[in-house]
CSV table of N, CA, C and O in Angstrom, one decimal:
chain,number,residue,atom,x,y,z
B,1,UNK,N,-12.6,-4.2,11.2
B,1,UNK,CA,-12.7,-5.2,12.3
B,1,UNK,C,-11.4,-6.0,12.4
B,1,UNK,O,-11.0,-6.2,13.6
B,2,UNK,N,-10.8,-6.3,11.3
B,2,UNK,CA,-9.6,-7.1,11.4
B,2,UNK,C,-8.5,-6.3,12.1
B,2,UNK,O,-7.7,-6.8,12.9
B,3,UNK,N,-8.4,-5.0,11.8
B,3,UNK,CA,-7.4,-4.1,12.5
B,3,UNK,C,-7.7,-4.1,14.0
B,3,UNK,O,-6.7,-4.2,14.8
B,4,UNK,N,-8.9,-3.9,14.4
B,4,UNK,CA,-9.2,-3.9,15.8
B,4,UNK,C,-8.9,-5.2,16.5
B,4,UNK,O,-8.4,-5.3,17.6
B,5,UNK,N,-9.2,-6.3,15.8
B,5,UNK,CA,-9.0,-7.6,16.4
B,5,UNK,C,-7.5,-7.9,16.5
B,5,UNK,O,-7.0,-8.4,17.6
B,6,UNK,N,-6.7,-7.4,15.6
B,6,UNK,CA,-5.2,-7.5,15.6
B,6,UNK,C,-4.7,-6.7,16.8
B,6,UNK,O,-3.8,-7.1,17.5
B,7,UNK,N,-5.2,-5.5,16.9
B,7,UNK,CA,-4.7,-4.6,18.0
B,7,UNK,C,-5.0,-5.2,19.4
B,7,UNK,O,-4.3,-5.0,20.3
B,8,UNK,N,-6.2,-5.9,19.5
B,8,UNK,CA,-6.6,-6.4,20.8
B,8,UNK,C,-6.0,-7.8,21.0
B,8,UNK,O,-6.1,-8.3,22.1
B,9,UNK,N,-5.4,-8.4,20.0
B,9,UNK,CA,-4.9,-9.7,20.1
B,9,UNK,C,-6.0,-10.7,19.9
B,9,UNK,O,-6.5,-11.3,20.9
B,10,UNK,N,-6.3,-10.9,18.7
B,10,UNK,CA,-7.5,-11.8,18.3
B,10,UNK,C,-7.3,-13.2,18.9
B,10,UNK,O,-8.3,-13.8,19.3
B,11,UNK,N,-6.1,-13.7,19.1
B,11,UNK,CA,-5.9,-15.0,19.6
B,11,UNK,C,-6.2,-15.1,21.1
B,11,UNK,O,-6.4,-16.1,21.7
B,12,UNK,N,-6.2,-13.9,21.8
B,12,UNK,CA,-6.5,-13.8,23.2
B,12,UNK,C,-8.0,-13.6,23.6
B,12,UNK,O,-8.4,-13.7,24.7
B,13,UNK,N,-8.8,-13.3,22.5
B,13,UNK,CA,-10.2,-13.0,22.8
B,13,UNK,C,-11.0,-14.3,22.8
B,13,UNK,O,-10.7,-15.3,22.1
B,14,UNK,N,-12.0,-14.4,23.7
B,14,UNK,CA,-12.9,-15.5,23.7
B,14,UNK,C,-13.8,-15.4,22.5
B,14,UNK,O,-14.0,-14.4,21.9
B,15,UNK,N,-14.5,-16.5,22.2
B,15,UNK,CA,-15.5,-16.5,21.1
B,15,UNK,C,-16.6,-15.5,21.4
B,15,UNK,O,-17.0,-14.8,20.5
B,16,UNK,N,-17.0,-15.4,22.6
B,16,UNK,CA,-18.0,-14.4,23.0
B,16,UNK,C,-17.6,-13.0,22.8
B,16,UNK,O,-18.3,-12.2,22.3
B,17,UNK,N,-16.3,-12.7,23.2
B,17,UNK,CA,-15.8,-11.3,23.0
B,17,UNK,C,-15.7,-11.0,21.5
B,17,UNK,O,-16.0,-9.9,21.0
B,18,UNK,N,-15.2,-12.0,20.7
B,18,UNK,CA,-15.0,-11.8,19.3
B,18,UNK,C,-16.4,-11.5,18.6
B,18,UNK,O,-16.5,-10.7,17.8
B,19,UNK,N,-17.4,-12.3,19.0
B,19,UNK,CA,-18.7,-12.2,18.5
B,19,UNK,C,-19.3,-10.8,18.8
B,19,UNK,O,-19.9,-10.2,18.0
B,20,UNK,N,-19.0,-10.4,20.0
B,20,UNK,CA,-19.5,-9.0,20.4
B,20,UNK,C,-18.9,-7.9,19.6
B,20,UNK,O,-19.6,-7.0,19.2
B,21,UNK,N,-17.6,-8.0,19.3
B,21,UNK,CA,-17.0,-7.0,18.4
B,21,UNK,C,-17.5,-7.1,17.0
B,21,UNK,O,-17.7,-6.1,16.3
B,22,UNK,N,-17.8,-8.3,16.5
B,22,UNK,CA,-18.3,-8.5,15.1
B,22,UNK,C,-19.7,-7.9,15.1
B,22,UNK,O,-20.1,-7.2,14.1
B,23,UNK,N,-20.5,-8.2,16.1
B,23,UNK,CA,-21.9,-7.6,16.1
B,23,UNK,C,-21.9,-6.1,16.2
B,23,UNK,O,-22.7,-5.4,15.6
B,24,UNK,N,-20.9,-5.6,17.0
B,24,UNK,CA,-20.8,-4.1,17.2
B,24,UNK,C,-20.5,-3.5,15.8
B,24,UNK,O,-21.1,-2.5,15.4
B,25,UNK,N,-19.5,-4.0,15.1
B,25,UNK,CA,-19.1,-3.5,13.8
B,25,UNK,C,-20.2,-3.6,12.8
B,25,UNK,O,-20.4,-2.6,12.0
B,26,UNK,N,-20.9,-4.7,12.8
B,26,UNK,CA,-22.0,-4.8,11.8
B,26,UNK,C,-23.1,-3.8,12.2
B,26,UNK,O,-23.7,-3.2,11.3
B,27,UNK,N,-23.4,-3.6,13.5
B,27,UNK,CA,-24.4,-2.6,13.9
B,27,UNK,C,-24.0,-1.2,13.5
B,27,UNK,O,-24.9,-0.4,13.0
B,28,UNK,N,-22.7,-0.8,13.6
B,28,UNK,CA,-22.3,0.5,13.2
B,28,UNK,C,-22.4,0.7,11.7
B,28,UNK,O,-23.0,1.7,11.2
B,29,UNK,N,-22.0,-0.3,10.9
B,29,UNK,CA,-22.1,-0.2,9.5
B,29,UNK,C,-23.6,-0.1,9.1
B,29,UNK,O,-24.0,0.7,8.2
B,30,UNK,N,-24.5,-0.9,9.6
B,30,UNK,CA,-25.9,-0.9,9.3
B,30,UNK,C,-26.5,0.5,9.7
B,30,UNK,O,-27.3,1.0,8.9
B,31,UNK,N,-26.1,1.0,10.8
B,31,UNK,CA,-26.6,2.4,11.2
B,31,UNK,C,-26.2,3.4,10.2
B,31,UNK,O,-26.9,4.3,9.8
B,32,UNK,N,-24.9,3.4,9.8
B,32,UNK,CA,-24.4,4.4,8.8
B,32,UNK,C,-25.0,4.2,7.5
B,32,UNK,O,-25.3,5.2,6.8
B,33,UNK,N,-25.4,3.0,7.0
B,33,UNK,CA,-25.9,2.8,5.7
B,33,UNK,C,-27.4,2.9,5.6
B,33,UNK,O,-28.0,3.0,4.5
B,34,UNK,N,-28.1,2.9,6.8
B,34,UNK,CA,-29.5,2.9,6.8
B,34,UNK,C,-30.1,4.1,6.0
B,34,UNK,O,-31.0,4.0,5.2
B,35,UNK,N,-29.7,5.3,6.3
B,35,UNK,CA,-30.2,6.5,5.7
B,35,UNK,C,-30.0,6.5,4.2
B,35,UNK,O,-30.9,6.7,3.4
B,36,UNK,N,-28.7,6.3,3.7
B,36,UNK,CA,-28.5,6.2,2.2
B,36,UNK,C,-29.3,5.1,1.5
B,36,UNK,O,-29.9,5.4,0.5
B,37,UNK,N,-29.4,4.0,2.2
B,37,UNK,CA,-30.2,2.9,1.5
B,37,UNK,C,-31.7,3.2,1.5
B,37,UNK,O,-32.4,3.0,0.5
B,38,UNK,N,-32.2,3.9,2.5
B,38,UNK,CA,-33.6,4.3,2.5
B,38,UNK,C,-33.9,5.3,1.5
B,38,UNK,O,-34.9,5.3,0.8
B,39,UNK,N,-32.9,6.2,1.2
B,39,UNK,CA,-33.0,7.2,0.2
B,39,UNK,C,-33.0,6.6,-1.2
B,39,UNK,O,-33.6,7.2,-2.1
B,40,UNK,N,-32.4,5.5,-1.4
B,40,UNK,CA,-32.3,4.8,-2.7
B,40,UNK,C,-33.6,4.1,-3.0
B,40,UNK,O,-33.9,3.9,-4.2
B,41,UNK,N,-34.4,3.7,-2.0
B,41,UNK,CA,-35.6,2.9,-2.2
B,41,UNK,C,-36.6,4.0,-2.7
B,41,UNK,O,-36.8,5.1,-2.2
B,42,UNK,N,-37.4,3.6,-3.7
B,42,UNK,CA,-38.4,4.5,-4.2
B,42,UNK,C,-39.6,3.8,-4.8
B,42,UNK,O,-39.5,2.6,-5.0
B,43,UNK,N,-40.6,4.6,-5.0
B,43,UNK,CA,-41.8,4.1,-5.7
B,43,UNK,C,-41.6,4.2,-7.2
B,43,UNK,O,-41.6,5.3,-7.7
B,44,UNK,N,-41.4,3.1,-7.9
B,44,UNK,CA,-41.1,3.2,-9.3
B,44,UNK,C,-42.2,3.8,-10.1
B,44,UNK,O,-42.0,4.2,-11.3
B,45,UNK,N,-43.4,3.9,-9.6
B,45,UNK,CA,-44.5,4.5,-10.4
B,45,UNK,C,-44.5,6.0,-10.3
B,45,UNK,O,-45.3,6.7,-11.0
B,46,UNK,N,-43.7,6.6,-9.4
B,46,UNK,CA,-43.7,8.0,-9.2
B,46,UNK,C,-42.4,8.6,-9.9
B,46,UNK,O,-41.3,8.4,-9.3
B,47,UNK,N,-42.5,9.3,-11.0
B,47,UNK,CA,-41.3,9.8,-11.7
B,47,UNK,C,-40.4,10.7,-10.9
B,47,UNK,O,-39.2,10.6,-11.0
B,48,UNK,N,-41.0,11.5,-10.0
B,48,UNK,CA,-40.2,12.4,-9.1
B,48,UNK,C,-39.4,11.5,-8.2
B,48,UNK,O,-38.2,11.8,-7.9
B,49,UNK,N,-40.0,10.5,-7.6
B,49,UNK,CA,-39.3,9.6,-6.7
B,49,UNK,C,-38.1,8.9,-7.4
B,49,UNK,O,-37.0,8.8,-6.8
B,50,UNK,N,-38.3,8.5,-8.6
B,50,UNK,CA,-37.3,7.8,-9.4
B,50,UNK,C,-36.2,8.7,-9.7
B,50,UNK,O,-35.0,8.4,-9.5
B,51,UNK,N,-36.5,10.0,-10.1
B,51,UNK,CA,-35.4,11.0,-10.3
B,51,UNK,C,-34.6,11.3,-9.1
B,51,UNK,O,-33.4,11.4,-9.2
B,52,UNK,N,-35.3,11.4,-8.0
B,52,UNK,CA,-34.6,11.7,-6.7
B,52,UNK,C,-33.7,10.5,-6.4
B,52,UNK,O,-32.5,10.7,-5.9
B,53,UNK,N,-34.1,9.3,-6.6
B,53,UNK,CA,-33.3,8.1,-6.3
B,53,UNK,C,-32.1,8.1,-7.2
B,53,UNK,O,-31.0,7.7,-6.7
B,54,UNK,N,-32.3,8.4,-8.5
B,54,UNK,CA,-31.1,8.4,-9.4
B,54,UNK,C,-30.1,9.5,-8.9
B,54,UNK,O,-28.9,9.3,-9.0
B,55,UNK,N,-30.6,10.6,-8.5
B,55,UNK,CA,-29.7,11.7,-8.0
B,55,UNK,C,-28.9,11.2,-6.8
B,55,UNK,O,-27.7,11.5,-6.7
B,56,UNK,N,-29.6,10.5,-5.9
B,56,UNK,CA,-29.0,10.0,-4.7
B,56,UNK,C,-27.9,9.0,-5.1
B,56,UNK,O,-26.8,8.9,-4.5
B,57,UNK,N,-28.2,8.1,-6.1
B,57,UNK,CA,-27.3,7.1,-6.5
B,57,UNK,C,-26.0,7.7,-7.1
B,57,UNK,O,-24.9,7.3,-6.7
B,58,UNK,N,-26.2,8.8,-7.9
B,58,UNK,CA,-25.0,9.5,-8.4
B,58,UNK,C,-24.2,10.1,-7.3
B,58,UNK,O,-23.0,10.1,-7.4
B,59,UNK,N,-24.9,10.7,-6.3
B,59,UNK,CA,-24.1,11.3,-5.2
B,59,UNK,C,-23.3,10.2,-4.4
B,59,UNK,O,-22.2,10.5,-4.1
B,60,UNK,N,-23.9,9.1,-4.2
B,60,UNK,CA,-23.2,8.0,-3.5
B,60,UNK,C,-22.0,7.5,-4.3
B,60,UNK,O,-21.0,7.2,-3.8
B,61,UNK,N,-22.2,7.4,-5.7
B,61,UNK,CA,-21.1,6.9,-6.5
B,61,UNK,C,-20.0,7.9,-6.4
B,61,UNK,O,-18.8,7.5,-6.3
B,62,UNK,N,-20.2,9.2,-6.4
B,62,UNK,CA,-19.2,10.2,-6.2
B,62,UNK,C,-18.6,10.2,-4.9
B,62,UNK,O,-17.3,10.3,-4.7
B,63,UNK,N,-19.4,10.1,-3.8
B,63,UNK,CA,-18.9,10.1,-2.4
B,63,UNK,C,-17.9,8.9,-2.2
B,63,UNK,O,-16.9,9.1,-1.5
B,64,UNK,N,-18.3,7.7,-2.7
B,64,UNK,CA,-17.5,6.5,-2.4
B,64,UNK,C,-16.7,6.0,-3.5
B,64,UNK,O,-16.2,4.9,-3.5
B,65,UNK,N,-16.6,6.9,-4.6
B,65,UNK,CA,-15.8,6.6,-5.7
B,65,UNK,C,-16.2,5.2,-6.3
B,65,UNK,O,-15.3,4.3,-6.6
B,66,UNK,N,-17.5,5.0,-6.5
B,66,UNK,CA,-18.0,3.8,-7.1
B,66,UNK,C,-18.1,3.9,-8.6
B,66,UNK,O,-18.8,4.8,-9.0
B,67,UNK,N,-17.5,3.1,-9.3
B,67,UNK,CA,-17.6,3.1,-10.8
B,67,UNK,C,-17.8,1.7,-11.3
B,67,UNK,O,-17.4,0.8,-10.7
B,68,UNK,N,-18.4,1.7,-12.4
B,68,UNK,CA,-18.6,0.4,-13.1
B,68,UNK,C,-17.3,-0.1,-13.8
B,68,UNK,O,-16.4,0.8,-14.0
B,69,UNK,N,-17.2,-1.3,-14.0
B,69,UNK,CA,-16.0,-1.8,-14.7
B,69,UNK,C,-15.9,-1.2,-16.1
B,69,UNK,O,-14.8,-0.9,-16.6
B,70,UNK,N,-17.1,-0.9,-16.7
B,70,UNK,CA,-17.1,-0.3,-18.1
B,70,UNK,C,-16.5,1.1,-18.0
B,70,UNK,O,-15.7,1.4,-18.9
B,71,UNK,N,-16.8,1.8,-17.0
B,71,UNK,CA,-16.3,3.2,-16.9
B,71,UNK,C,-14.8,3.1,-16.6
B,71,UNK,O,-14.0,3.9,-17.2
B,72,UNK,N,-14.3,2.2,-15.8
B,72,UNK,CA,-12.9,2.0,-15.6
B,72,UNK,C,-12.2,1.6,-16.9
B,72,UNK,O,-11.1,2.2,-17.2
B,73,UNK,N,-12.7,0.8,-17.7
B,73,UNK,CA,-12.1,0.4,-19.0
B,73,UNK,C,-12.1,1.6,-19.9
B,73,UNK,O,-11.1,1.8,-20.6
B,74,UNK,N,-13.2,2.3,-20.0
B,74,UNK,CA,-13.2,3.5,-20.9
B,74,UNK,C,-12.1,4.5,-20.4
B,74,UNK,O,-11.4,5.1,-21.3
B,75,UNK,N,-11.9,4.7,-19.1
B,75,UNK,CA,-10.9,5.6,-18.6
B,75,UNK,C,-9.5,5.1,-19.0
B,75,UNK,O,-8.6,5.8,-19.4
B,76,UNK,N,-9.2,3.8,-18.8
B,76,UNK,CA,-7.9,3.2,-19.2
B,76,UNK,C,-7.7,3.4,-20.7
B,76,UNK,O,-6.5,3.7,-21.1
B,77,UNK,N,-8.7,3.1,-21.5
B,77,UNK,CA,-8.5,3.3,-23.0
B,77,UNK,C,-8.2,4.8,-23.3
B,77,UNK,O,-7.4,5.1,-24.2
B,78,UNK,N,-8.9,5.7,-22.7
B,78,UNK,CA,-8.7,7.1,-23.0
B,78,UNK,C,-7.3,7.5,-22.6
B,78,UNK,O,-6.6,8.2,-23.3
B,79,UNK,N,-6.9,7.0,-21.4
B,79,UNK,CA,-5.5,7.4,-20.9
B,79,UNK,C,-4.4,6.8,-21.8
B,79,UNK,O,-3.3,7.3,-21.9
B,80,UNK,N,-4.8,5.7,-22.5
B,80,UNK,CA,-3.8,5.0,-23.4
B,80,UNK,C,-3.9,5.7,-24.8
B,80,UNK,O,-3.2,5.2,-25.7
B,81,UNK,N,-4.7,6.7,-25.0
B,81,UNK,CA,-4.8,7.4,-26.3
B,81,UNK,C,-5.8,6.8,-27.3
B,81,UNK,O,-5.7,7.1,-28.4
B,82,UNK,N,-6.7,5.9,-26.8
B,82,UNK,CA,-7.7,5.3,-27.7
B,82,UNK,C,-9.1,5.8,-27.3
B,82,UNK,O,-9.3,6.3,-26.2
B,83,UNK,N,-10.0,5.5,-28.2
B,83,UNK,CA,-11.4,5.8,-27.8
B,83,UNK,C,-12.3,4.7,-28.2
B,83,UNK,O,-12.2,4.0,-29.1
């Protein structure tokens, strides 16, 4: 959004135009994330559903390179020759 605003000249846009761009970008993000988020929601009483959700979570972690701080620390220590 910031890149688009800079290219358009954010200081030249009216509040209404800026709001329209913000709403558009939020709508696009929500549309893109709806499917993956729906796939992550599951019925915790159904083991198959929980397993499927965990698989989806791992896929999303890999797709978007999402790691926990603990994993990052372990990687740093491993690269430094420690365990």
